[in-house]
Amino acid sequence: MGHCYNTININAPIEKVWETISNFHDLSWAEGVITSLRIVGAKQGDEIGARRVLNDAFHETLTELDAAQHSFSYSIDDGPGPIAKDAVDNYIGSVKLSQTHNGTFVEWRSSFESTNSKEVAEFCDPIYQALLSALQETYS
């Protein structure tokens, strides 16, 4: 099984960071990384089963949302290149926030099954790093 793991410390209260990222249908904080977001279906961004298409390429579904634990998970159902539905199985991404003494620690991880796990990680890690940097810039 392959995986990605990226983290960042953000100098902002956990409640503010959670408010920014908890709506699955709002990635306005990631301008420049996410160039388009299309909502698929009628579910709201805080409902399990909410679906979206990012950058006309990444098809994702919200699978878990736990406001008390400041975490959510989603599946990537299809995407470009190494994360296309015929190249990867069971792709699950998750985001978890933790309170620190001076802000918020953000973990963005994923796990997946692929015959080319290294290629998937090399494709996805820079995207997660860019998303985390964009999130941090929101509070700069």
mmCIF file of N, CA and C in Angstrom:
data_model
loop_
_atom_site.group_PDB
_atom_site.id
_atom_site.type_symbol
_atom_site.label_atom_id
_atom_site.label_comp_id
_atom_site.label_asym_id
_atom_site.label_seq_id
_atom_site.Cartn_x
_atom_site.Cartn_y
_atom_site.Cartn_z
ATOM 1 N N MET A 1 0.852 -1.183 0.000
ATOM 2 C CA MET A 1 0.000 0.000 0.000
ATOM 3 C C MET A 1 0.892 1.238 0.000
ATOM 4 N N GLY A 2 0.540 2.208 -0.841
ATOM 5 C CA GLY A 2 1.285 3.448 -0.902
ATOM 6 C C GLY A 2 0.690 4.497 0.008
ATOM 7 N N HIS A 3 1.475 5.543 0.254
ATOM 8 C CA HIS A 3 0.972 6.616 1.100
ATOM 9 C C HIS A 3 1.715 7.924 0.828
ATOM 10 N N CYS A 4 1.083 9.005 1.230
ATOM 11 C CA CYS A 4 1.663 10.341 1.231
ATOM 12 C C CYS A 4 1.446 10.900 2.629
ATOM 13 N N TYR A 5 2.364 11.735 3.078
ATOM 14 C CA TYR A 5 2.209 12.363 4.390
ATOM 15 C C TYR A 5 2.886 13.723 4.351
ATOM 16 N N ASN A 6 2.103 14.768 4.567
ATOM 17 C CA ASN A 6 2.608 16.131 4.549
ATOM 18 C C ASN A 6 2.022 16.883 5.737
ATOM 19 N N THR A 7 2.820 17.786 6.313
ATOM 20 C CA THR A 7 2.378 18.535 7.486
ATOM 21 C C THR A 7 2.819 19.991 7.381
ATOM 22 N N ILE A 8 2.177 20.802 8.212
ATOM 23 C CA ILE A 8 2.577 22.197 8.335
ATOM 24 C C ILE A 8 2.071 22.717 9.674
ATOM 25 N N ASN A 9 2.797 23.664 10.232
ATOM 26 C CA ASN A 9 2.342 24.386 11.424
ATOM 27 C C ASN A 9 1.811 25.732 10.974
ATOM 28 N N ILE A 10 0.647 26.096 11.494
ATOM 29 C CA ILE A 10 0.021 27.354 11.134
ATOM 30 C C ILE A 10 -0.187 28.171 12.407
ATOM 31 N N ASN A 11 0.229 29.412 12.351
ATOM 32 C CA ASN A 11 0.116 30.286 13.504
ATOM 33 C C ASN A 11 -1.282 30.911 13.545
ATOM 34 N N ALA A 12 -2.260 30.079 13.850
ATOM 35 C CA ALA A 12 -3.658 30.513 13.961
ATOM 36 C C ALA A 12 -4.390 29.488 14.833
ATOM 37 N N PRO A 13 -5.448 29.920 15.503
ATOM 38 C CA PRO A 13 -6.215 28.995 16.354
ATOM 39 C C PRO A 13 -6.860 27.877 15.523
ATOM 40 N N ILE A 14 -6.947 26.717 16.113
ATOM 41 C CA ILE A 14 -7.492 25.547 15.425
ATOM 42 C C ILE A 14 -8.908 25.808 14.909
ATOM 43 N N GLU A 15 -9.715 26.545 15.664
ATOM 44 C CA GLU A 15 -11.088 26.807 15.246
ATOM 45 C C GLU A 15 -11.124 27.609 13.941
ATOM 46 N N LYS A 16 -10.217 28.574 13.802
ATOM 47 C CA LYS A 16 -10.177 29.377 12.575
ATOM 48 C C LYS A 16 -9.719 28.541 11.384
ATOM 49 N N VAL A 17 -8.703 27.716 11.594
ATOM 50 C CA VAL A 17 -8.210 26.870 10.506
ATOM 51 C C VAL A 17 -9.291 25.871 10.111
ATOM 52 N N TRP A 18 -9.960 25.292 11.089
ATOM 53 C CA TRP A 18 -11.044 24.346 10.796
ATOM 54 C C TRP A 18 -12.158 25.033 10.007
ATOM 55 N N GLU A 19 -12.511 26.229 10.400
ATOM 56 C CA GLU A 19 -13.549 26.974 9.689
ATOM 57 C C GLU A 19 -13.156 27.185 8.218
ATOM 58 N N THR A 20 -11.888 27.394 7.978
ATOM 59 C CA THR A 20 -11.401 27.619 6.617
ATOM 60 C C THR A 20 -11.482 26.364 5.762
ATOM 61 N N ILE A 21 -11.109 25.210 6.308
ATOM 62 C CA ILE A 21 -10.972 24.017 5.461
ATOM 63 C C ILE A 21 -12.094 22.996 5.578
ATOM 64 N N SER A 22 -13.011 23.164 6.504
ATOM 65 C CA SER A 22 -13.985 22.099 6.768
ATOM 66 C C SER A 22 -15.100 21.976 5.738
ATOM 67 N N ASN A 23 -15.321 22.995 4.924
ATOM 68 C CA ASN A 23 -16.362 22.905 3.896
ATOM 69 C C ASN A 23 -15.754 22.281 2.641
ATOM 70 N N PHE A 24 -16.155 21.066 2.327
ATOM 71 C CA PHE A 24 -15.611 20.301 1.199
ATOM 72 C C PHE A 24 -15.803 21.021 -0.126
ATOM 73 N N HIS A 25 -16.785 21.897 -0.185
ATOM 74 C CA HIS A 25 -17.086 22.612 -1.423
ATOM 75 C C HIS A 25 -16.467 24.002 -1.487
ATOM 76 N N ASP A 26 -15.611 24.352 -0.542
ATOM 77 C CA ASP A 26 -14.997 25.678 -0.545
ATOM 78 C C ASP A 26 -13.481 25.560 -0.430
ATOM 79 N N LEU A 27 -12.820 25.752 -1.533
ATOM 80 C CA LEU A 27 -11.357 25.779 -1.539
ATOM 81 C C LEU A 27 -10.869 27.155 -1.992
ATOM 82 N N SER A 28 -11.641 28.182 -1.670
ATOM 83 C CA SER A 28 -11.266 29.538 -2.059
ATOM 84 C C SER A 28 -9.933 29.944 -1.442
ATOM 85 N N TRP A 29 -9.559 29.339 -0.335
ATOM 86 C CA TRP A 29 -8.281 29.613 0.315
ATOM 87 C C TRP A 29 -7.093 29.067 -0.492
ATOM 88 N N ALA A 30 -7.351 28.214 -1.472
ATOM 89 C CA ALA A 30 -6.288 27.576 -2.252
ATOM 90 C C ALA A 30 -6.194 28.146 -3.665
ATOM 91 N N GLU A 31 -6.502 29.420 -3.789
ATOM 92 C CA GLU A 31 -6.436 30.076 -5.091
ATOM 93 C C GLU A 31 -5.027 29.907 -5.672
ATOM 94 N N GLY A 32 -4.971 29.558 -6.932
ATOM 95 C CA GLY A 32 -3.693 29.306 -7.582
ATOM 96 C C GLY A 32 -3.346 27.831 -7.615
ATOM 97 N N VAL A 33 -3.793 27.080 -6.614
ATOM 98 C CA VAL A 33 -3.607 25.624 -6.600
ATOM 99 C C VAL A 33 -4.853 24.975 -7.189
ATOM 100 N N ILE A 34 -6.000 25.412 -6.710
ATOM 101 C CA ILE A 34 -7.281 24.928 -7.218
ATOM 102 C C ILE A 34 -7.836 26.012 -8.134
ATOM 103 N N THR A 35 -7.862 25.724 -9.426
ATOM 104 C CA THR A 35 -8.305 26.726 -10.408
ATOM 105 C C THR A 35 -9.791 26.625 -10.716
ATOM 106 N N SER A 36 -10.389 25.467 -10.411
ATOM 107 C CA SER A 36 -11.835 25.320 -10.573
ATOM 108 C C SER A 36 -12.346 24.241 -9.637
ATOM 109 N N LEU A 37 -13.552 24.439 -9.165
ATOM 110 C CA LEU A 37 -14.229 23.461 -8.316
ATOM 111 C C LEU A 37 -15.668 23.383 -8.779
ATOM 112 N N ARG A 38 -16.073 22.188 -9.186
ATOM 113 C CA ARG A 38 -17.461 21.963 -9.612
ATOM 114 C C ARG A 38 -18.117 21.016 -8.616
ATOM 115 N N ILE A 39 -19.222 21.446 -8.043
ATOM 116 C CA ILE A 39 -19.986 20.604 -7.117
ATOM 117 C C ILE A 39 -20.804 19.623 -7.942
ATOM 118 N N VAL A 40 -20.780 18.360 -7.518
ATOM 119 C CA VAL A 40 -21.535 17.310 -8.197
ATOM 120 C C VAL A 40 -22.617 16.819 -7.236
ATOM 121 N N GLY A 41 -23.858 16.865 -7.644
ATOM 122 C CA GLY A 41 -24.949 16.398 -6.800
ATOM 123 C C GLY A 41 -25.460 17.495 -5.880
ATOM 124 N N ALA A 42 -26.379 17.108 -4.989
ATOM 125 C CA ALA A 42 -27.077 18.072 -4.148
ATOM 126 C C ALA A 42 -26.570 18.128 -2.706
ATOM 127 N N LYS A 43 -25.619 17.283 -2.339
ATOM 128 C CA LYS A 43 -25.130 17.278 -0.954
ATOM 129 C C LYS A 43 -24.342 18.557 -0.671
ATOM 130 N N GLN A 44 -24.500 19.054 0.545
ATOM 131 C CA GLN A 44 -23.763 20.234 0.994
ATOM 132 C C GLN A 44 -22.321 19.841 1.334
ATOM 133 N N GLY A 45 -21.447 20.837 1.449
ATOM 134 C CA GLY A 45 -20.037 20.601 1.695
ATOM 135 C C GLY A 45 -19.703 20.032 3.060
ATOM 136 N N ASP A 46 -20.690 19.938 3.943
ATOM 137 C CA ASP A 46 -20.464 19.329 5.254
ATOM 138 C C ASP A 46 -21.251 18.020 5.415
ATOM 139 N N GLU A 47 -21.704 17.449 4.300
ATOM 140 C CA GLU A 47 -22.463 16.200 4.325
ATOM 141 C C GLU A 47 -21.638 15.062 3.730
ATOM 142 N N ILE A 48 -21.617 13.937 4.427
ATOM 143 C CA ILE A 48 -20.942 12.750 3.905
ATOM 144 C C ILE A 48 -21.573 12.411 2.555
ATOM 145 N N GLY A 49 -20.743 12.117 1.592
ATOM 146 C CA GLY A 49 -21.223 11.835 0.248
ATOM 147 C C GLY A 49 -21.151 13.039 -0.678
ATOM 148 N N ALA A 50 -20.780 14.215 -0.134
ATOM 149 C CA ALA A 50 -20.596 15.398 -0.985
ATOM 150 C C ALA A 50 -19.528 15.074 -2.023
ATOM 151 N N ARG A 51 -19.769 15.513 -3.249
ATOM 152 C CA ARG A 51 -18.813 15.229 -4.328
ATOM 153 C C ARG A 51 -18.397 16.516 -5.012
ATOM 154 N N ARG A 52 -17.182 16.491 -5.550
ATOM 155 C CA ARG A 52 -16.647 17.648 -6.253
ATOM 156 C C ARG A 52 -15.683 17.187 -7.335
ATOM 157 N N VAL A 53 -15.449 18.095 -8.293
ATOM 158 C CA VAL A 53 -14.424 17.893 -9.310
ATOM 159 C C VAL A 53 -13.502 19.103 -9.241
ATOM 160 N N LEU A 54 -12.228 18.857 -8.957
ATOM 161 C CA LEU A 54 -11.242 19.919 -8.850
ATOM 162 C C LEU A 54 -10.432 20.029 -10.125
ATOM 163 N N ASN A 55 -10.221 21.258 -10.563
ATOM 164 C CA ASN A 55 -9.390 21.532 -11.747
ATOM 165 C C ASN A 55 -9.795 20.685 -12.951
ATOM 166 N N ASP A 56 -11.092 20.406 -13.069
ATOM 167 C CA ASP A 56 -11.639 19.611 -14.170
ATOM 168 C C ASP A 56 -10.993 18.234 -14.291
ATOM 169 N N ALA A 57 -10.412 17.720 -13.202
ATOM 170 C CA ALA A 57 -9.665 16.464 -13.314
ATOM 171 C C ALA A 57 -9.808 15.520 -12.118
ATOM 172 N N PHE A 58 -9.883 16.059 -10.904
ATOM 173 C CA PHE A 58 -9.879 15.236 -9.698
ATOM 174 C C PHE A 58 -11.311 15.056 -9.204
ATOM 175 N N HIS A 59 -11.822 13.836 -9.264
ATOM 176 C CA HIS A 59 -13.181 13.515 -8.827
ATOM 177 C C HIS A 59 -13.087 12.965 -7.403
ATOM 178 N N GLU A 60 -13.689 13.690 -6.452
ATOM 179 C CA GLU A 60 -13.536 13.341 -5.044
ATOM 180 C C GLU A 60 -14.891 13.285 -4.333
ATOM 181 N N THR A 61 -14.937 12.434 -3.284
ATOM 182 C CA THR A 61 -16.144 12.266 -2.477
ATOM 183 C C THR A 61 -15.778 12.352 -1.008
ATOM 184 N N LEU A 62 -16.508 13.164 -0.251
ATOM 185 C CA LEU A 62 -16.308 13.268 1.191
ATOM 186 C C LEU A 62 -16.803 11.990 1.846
ATOM 187 N N THR A 63 -15.938 11.307 2.595
ATOM 188 C CA THR A 63 -16.302 10.030 3.211
ATOM 189 C C THR A 63 -16.448 10.098 4.722
ATOM 190 N N GLU A 64 -15.792 11.072 5.359
ATOM 191 C CA GLU A 64 -15.892 11.253 6.810
ATOM 192 C C GLU A 64 -15.713 12.725 7.128
ATOM 193 N N LEU A 65 -16.419 13.184 8.158
ATOM 194 C CA LEU A 65 -16.262 14.546 8.649
ATOM 195 C C LEU A 65 -16.524 14.513 10.148
ATOM 196 N N ASP A 66 -15.535 14.912 10.942
ATOM 197 C CA ASP A 66 -15.650 14.886 12.395
ATOM 198 C C ASP A 66 -15.220 16.243 12.940
ATOM 199 N N ALA A 67 -16.190 17.128 13.131
ATOM 200 C CA ALA A 67 -15.886 18.483 13.595
ATOM 201 C C ALA A 67 -15.244 18.469 14.979
ATOM 202 N N ALA A 68 -15.671 17.560 15.845
ATOM 203 C CA ALA A 68 -15.109 17.493 17.198
ATOM 204 C C ALA A 68 -13.626 17.131 17.176
ATOM 205 N N GLN A 69 -13.239 16.304 16.214
ATOM 206 C CA GLN A 69 -11.833 15.893 16.084
ATOM 207 C C GLN A 69 -11.076 16.741 15.059
ATOM 208 N N HIS A 70 -11.768 17.704 14.447
ATOM 209 C CA HIS A 70 -11.168 18.571 13.426
ATOM 210 C C HIS A 70 -10.512 17.728 12.329
ATOM 211 N N SER A 71 -11.291 16.826 11.743
ATOM 212 C CA SER A 71 -10.736 15.963 10.697
ATOM 213 C C SER A 71 -11.794 15.623 9.652
ATOM 214 N N PHE A 72 -11.306 15.325 8.451
ATOM 215 C CA PHE A 72 -12.182 14.814 7.404
ATOM 216 C C PHE A 72 -11.386 13.907 6.490
ATOM 217 N N SER A 73 -12.102 13.035 5.791
ATOM 218 C CA SER A 73 -11.496 12.127 4.820
ATOM 219 C C SER A 73 -12.312 12.146 3.545
ATOM 220 N N TYR A 74 -11.658 11.805 2.461
ATOM 221 C CA TYR A 74 -12.313 11.797 1.159
ATOM 222 C C TYR A 74 -11.664 10.727 0.284
ATOM 223 N N SER A 75 -12.406 10.283 -0.705
ATOM 224 C CA SER A 75 -11.842 9.351 -1.689
ATOM 225 C C SER A 75 -11.565 10.121 -2.973
ATOM 226 N N ILE A 76 -10.537 9.699 -3.672
ATOM 227 C CA ILE A 76 -10.331 10.177 -5.034
ATOM 228 C C ILE A 76 -10.854 9.057 -5.920
ATOM 229 N N ASP A 77 -11.917 9.363 -6.648
ATOM 230 C CA ASP A 77 -12.608 8.355 -7.443
ATOM 231 C C ASP A 77 -12.060 8.269 -8.864
ATOM 232 N N ASP A 78 -11.431 9.337 -9.323
ATOM 233 C CA ASP A 78 -10.787 9.351 -10.642
ATOM 234 C C ASP A 78 -9.924 10.602 -10.695
ATOM 235 N N GLY A 79 -8.947 10.565 -11.556
ATOM 236 C CA GLY A 79 -8.070 11.710 -11.684
ATOM 237 C C GLY A 79 -7.116 11.527 -12.841
ATOM 238 N N PRO A 80 -6.197 12.451 -12.995
ATOM 239 C CA PRO A 80 -5.254 12.376 -14.107
ATOM 240 C C PRO A 80 -4.085 11.426 -13.817
ATOM 241 N N GLY A 81 -3.461 10.968 -14.878
ATOM 242 C CA GLY A 81 -2.212 10.211 -14.783
ATOM 243 C C GLY A 81 -2.230 9.076 -13.784
ATOM 244 N N PRO A 82 -1.310 9.094 -12.813
ATOM 245 C CA PRO A 82 -1.147 7.959 -11.901
ATOM 246 C C PRO A 82 -2.290 7.751 -10.918
ATOM 247 N N ILE A 83 -3.228 8.710 -10.837
ATOM 248 C CA ILE A 83 -4.378 8.492 -9.944
ATOM 249 C C ILE A 83 -5.678 8.267 -10.718
ATOM 250 N N ALA A 84 -5.557 7.946 -11.986
ATOM 251 C CA ALA A 84 -6.738 7.582 -12.773
ATOM 252 C C ALA A 84 -7.361 6.330 -12.171
ATOM 253 N N LYS A 85 -8.668 6.183 -12.349
ATOM 254 C CA LYS A 85 -9.368 5.063 -11.705
ATOM 255 C C LYS A 85 -8.864 3.698 -12.143
ATOM 256 N N ASP A 86 -8.241 3.592 -13.307
ATOM 257 C CA ASP A 86 -7.691 2.298 -13.712
ATOM 258 C C ASP A 86 -6.237 2.108 -13.271
ATOM 259 N N ALA A 87 -5.653 3.133 -12.599
ATOM 260 C CA ALA A 87 -4.263 3.046 -12.161
ATOM 261 C C ALA A 87 -4.114 2.944 -10.642
ATOM 262 N N VAL A 88 -5.152 3.312 -9.899
ATOM 263 C CA VAL A 88 -5.072 3.316 -8.439
ATOM 264 C C VAL A 88 -6.409 2.863 -7.860
ATOM 265 N N ASP A 89 -6.347 2.177 -6.734
ATOM 266 C CA ASP A 89 -7.554 1.728 -6.033
ATOM 267 C C ASP A 89 -7.532 2.252 -4.608
ATOM 268 N N ASN A 90 -8.717 2.422 -4.064
ATOM 269 C CA ASN A 90 -8.893 2.766 -2.648
ATOM 270 C C ASN A 90 -8.052 3.960 -2.218
ATOM 271 N N TYR A 91 -8.095 5.021 -3.007
ATOM 272 C CA TYR A 91 -7.352 6.229 -2.652
ATOM 273 C C TYR A 91 -8.158 7.003 -1.622
ATOM 274 N N ILE A 92 -7.628 7.116 -0.415
ATOM 275 C CA ILE A 92 -8.271 7.847 0.669
ATOM 276 C C ILE A 92 -7.322 8.927 1.164
ATOM 277 N N GLY A 93 -7.790 10.157 1.111
ATOM 278 C CA GLY A 93 -7.045 11.280 1.672
ATOM 279 C C GLY A 93 -7.693 11.707 2.967
ATOM 280 N N SER A 94 -6.892 12.223 3.883
ATOM 281 C CA SER A 94 -7.458 12.709 5.138
ATOM 282 C C SER A 94 -6.670 13.910 5.644
ATOM 283 N N VAL A 95 -7.400 14.781 6.313
ATOM 284 C CA VAL A 95 -6.825 15.979 6.902
ATOM 285 C C VAL A 95 -7.191 15.976 8.374
ATOM 286 N N LYS A 96 -6.199 16.242 9.221
ATOM 287 C CA LYS A 96 -6.416 16.264 10.672
ATOM 288 C C LYS A 96 -5.708 17.471 11.249
ATOM 289 N N LEU A 97 -6.427 18.243 12.054
ATOM 290 C CA LEU A 97 -5.855 19.387 12.740
ATOM 291 C C LEU A 97 -5.634 19.046 14.206
ATOM 292 N N SER A 98 -4.536 19.550 14.760
ATOM 293 C CA SER A 98 -4.251 19.387 16.185
ATOM 294 C C SER A 98 -3.815 20.729 16.750
ATOM 295 N N GLN A 99 -4.296 21.025 17.948
ATOM 296 C CA GLN A 99 -3.914 22.263 18.628
ATOM 297 C C GLN A 99 -2.480 22.142 19.114
ATOM 298 N N THR A 100 -1.688 23.195 18.908
ATOM 299 C CA THR A 100 -0.335 23.256 19.465
ATOM 300 C C THR A 100 -0.280 24.442 20.420
ATOM 301 N N HIS A 101 0.835 24.615 21.092
ATOM 302 C CA HIS A 101 0.940 25.721 22.053
ATOM 303 C C HIS A 101 0.893 27.088 21.374
ATOM 304 N N ASN A 102 1.220 27.137 20.072
ATOM 305 C CA ASN A 102 1.203 28.434 19.388
ATOM 306 C C ASN A 102 0.411 28.426 18.088
ATOM 307 N N GLY A 103 -0.491 27.479 17.914
ATOM 308 C CA GLY A 103 -1.280 27.465 16.691
ATOM 309 C C GLY A 103 -1.881 26.110 16.393
ATOM 310 N N THR A 104 -1.771 25.722 15.118
ATOM 311 C CA THR A 104 -2.425 24.504 14.638
ATOM 312 C C THR A 104 -1.446 23.684 13.810
ATOM 313 N N PHE A 105 -1.385 22.395 14.099
ATOM 314 C CA PHE A 105 -0.594 21.444 13.326
ATOM 315 C C PHE A 105 -1.552 20.754 12.362
ATOM 316 N N VAL A 106 -1.240 20.797 11.062
ATOM 317 C CA VAL A 106 -2.108 20.218 10.038
ATOM 318 C C VAL A 106 -1.393 19.030 9.405
ATOM 319 N N GLU A 107 -2.076 17.879 9.404
ATOM 320 C CA GLU A 107 -1.569 16.674 8.738
ATOM 321 C C GLU A 107 -2.455 16.383 7.538
ATOM 322 N N TRP A 108 -1.858 16.186 6.375
ATOM 323 C CA TRP A 108 -2.599 15.796 5.174
ATOM 324 C C TRP A 108 -1.954 14.515 4.685
ATOM 325 N N ARG A 109 -2.688 13.440 4.769
ATOM 326 C CA ARG A 109 -2.139 12.143 4.412
ATOM 327 C C ARG A 109 -3.057 11.430 3.441
ATOM 328 N N SER A 110 -2.509 10.428 2.789
ATOM 329 C CA SER A 110 -3.330 9.597 1.918
ATOM 330 C C SER A 110 -2.759 8.190 1.902
ATOM 331 N N SER A 111 -3.631 7.272 1.561
ATOM 332 C CA SER A 111 -3.215 5.878 1.347
ATOM 333 C C SER A 111 -3.932 5.394 0.092
ATOM 334 N N PHE A 112 -3.303 4.437 -0.578
ATOM 335 C CA PHE A 112 -3.839 3.972 -1.849
ATOM 336 C C PHE A 112 -3.167 2.660 -2.229
ATOM 337 N N GLU A 113 -3.791 1.977 -3.178
ATOM 338 C CA GLU A 113 -3.219 0.756 -3.738
ATOM 339 C C GLU A 113 -2.900 1.018 -5.202
ATOM 340 N N SER A 114 -1.654 0.733 -5.567
ATOM 341 C CA SER A 114 -1.228 0.955 -6.938
ATOM 342 C C SER A 114 -0.011 0.090 -7.223
ATOM 343 N N THR A 115 0.130 -0.304 -8.466
ATOM 344 C CA THR A 115 1.340 -1.037 -8.847
ATOM 345 C C THR A 115 2.527 -0.094 -8.978
ATOM 346 N N ASN A 116 2.258 1.208 -8.960
ATOM 347 C CA ASN A 116 3.323 2.199 -9.054
ATOM 348 C C ASN A 116 3.157 3.254 -7.967
ATOM 349 N N SER A 117 3.276 2.821 -6.711
ATOM 350 C CA SER A 117 3.059 3.705 -5.567
ATOM 351 C C SER A 117 3.995 4.905 -5.569
ATOM 352 N N LYS A 118 5.228 4.711 -5.986
ATOM 353 C CA LYS A 118 6.192 5.812 -6.003
ATOM 354 C C LYS A 118 5.727 6.919 -6.954
ATOM 355 N N GLU A 119 5.235 6.557 -8.109
ATOM 356 C CA GLU A 119 4.754 7.540 -9.080
ATOM 357 C C GLU A 119 3.542 8.301 -8.533
ATOM 358 N N VAL A 120 2.652 7.596 -7.855
ATOM 359 C CA VAL A 120 1.478 8.246 -7.265
ATOM 360 C C VAL A 120 1.930 9.257 -6.209
ATOM 361 N N ALA A 121 2.831 8.843 -5.326
ATOM 362 C CA ALA A 121 3.318 9.749 -4.272
ATOM 363 C C ALA A 121 4.049 10.950 -4.872
ATOM 364 N N GLU A 122 4.865 10.721 -5.884
ATOM 365 C CA GLU A 122 5.599 11.824 -6.521
ATOM 366 C C GLU A 122 4.644 12.799 -7.213
ATOM 367 N N PHE A 123 3.498 12.317 -7.639
ATOM 368 C CA PHE A 123 2.473 13.160 -8.261
ATOM 369 C C PHE A 123 1.687 13.930 -7.200
ATOM 370 N N CYS A 124 1.311 13.250 -6.112
ATOM 371 C CA CYS A 124 0.407 13.838 -5.125
ATOM 372 C C CYS A 124 1.104 14.697 -4.074
ATOM 373 N N ASP A 125 2.294 14.308 -3.629
ATOM 374 C CA ASP A 125 2.958 15.069 -2.570
ATOM 375 C C ASP A 125 3.111 16.555 -2.902
ATOM 376 N N PRO A 126 3.562 16.927 -4.099
ATOM 377 C CA PRO A 126 3.672 18.365 -4.390
ATOM 378 C C PRO A 126 2.326 19.098 -4.363
ATOM 379 N N ILE A 127 1.266 18.410 -4.700
ATOM 380 C CA ILE A 127 -0.069 19.024 -4.637
ATOM 381 C C ILE A 127 -0.435 19.291 -3.180
ATOM 382 N N TYR A 128 -0.223 18.304 -2.308
ATOM 383 C CA TYR A 128 -0.528 18.491 -0.887
ATOM 384 C C TYR A 128 0.340 19.590 -0.289
ATOM 385 N N GLN A 129 1.608 19.627 -0.664
ATOM 386 C CA GLN A 129 2.501 20.673 -0.159
ATOM 387 C C GLN A 129 2.016 22.053 -0.597
ATOM 388 N N ALA A 130 1.575 22.173 -1.846
ATOM 389 C CA ALA A 130 1.062 23.448 -2.345
ATOM 390 C C ALA A 130 -0.223 23.843 -1.609
ATOM 391 N N LEU A 131 -1.098 22.872 -1.358
ATOM 392 C CA LEU A 131 -2.330 23.164 -0.621
ATOM 393 C C LEU A 131 -2.014 23.627 0.803
ATOM 394 N N LEU A 132 -1.084 22.958 1.468
ATOM 395 C CA LEU A 132 -0.731 23.350 2.830
ATOM 396 C C LEU A 132 -0.083 24.734 2.851
ATOM 397 N N SER A 133 0.759 25.020 1.880
ATOM 398 C CA SER A 133 1.373 26.350 1.803
ATOM 399 C C SER A 133 0.314 27.422 1.583
ATOM 400 N N ALA A 134 -0.658 27.140 0.722
ATOM 401 C CA ALA A 134 -1.746 28.085 0.479
ATOM 402 C C ALA A 134 -2.554 28.306 1.761
ATOM 403 N N LEU A 135 -2.788 27.238 2.507
ATOM 404 C CA LEU A 135 -3.520 27.364 3.766
ATOM 405 C C LEU A 135 -2.735 28.231 4.738
ATOM 406 N N GLN A 136 -1.448 28.000 4.829
ATOM 407 C CA GLN A 136 -0.615 28.800 5.735
ATOM 408 C C GLN A 136 -0.620 30.270 5.315
ATOM 409 N N GLU A 137 -0.578 30.542 4.032
ATOM 410 C CA GLU A 137 -0.576 31.929 3.532
ATOM 411 C C GLU A 137 -1.863 32.656 3.905
ATOM 412 N N THR A 138 -2.939 31.915 4.081
ATOM 413 C CA THR A 138 -4.215 32.504 4.480
ATOM 414 C C THR A 138 -4.072 33.232 5.815
ATOM 415 N N TYR A 139 -3.144 32.784 6.651
ATOM 416 C CA TYR A 139 -2.976 33.349 7.993
ATOM 417 C C TYR A 139 -1.696 34.164 8.133
ATOM 418 N N SER A 140 -1.054 34.490 7.034
ATOM 419 C CA SER A 140 0.179 35.301 7.090
ATOM 420 C C SER A 140 -0.138 36.777 7.096
#
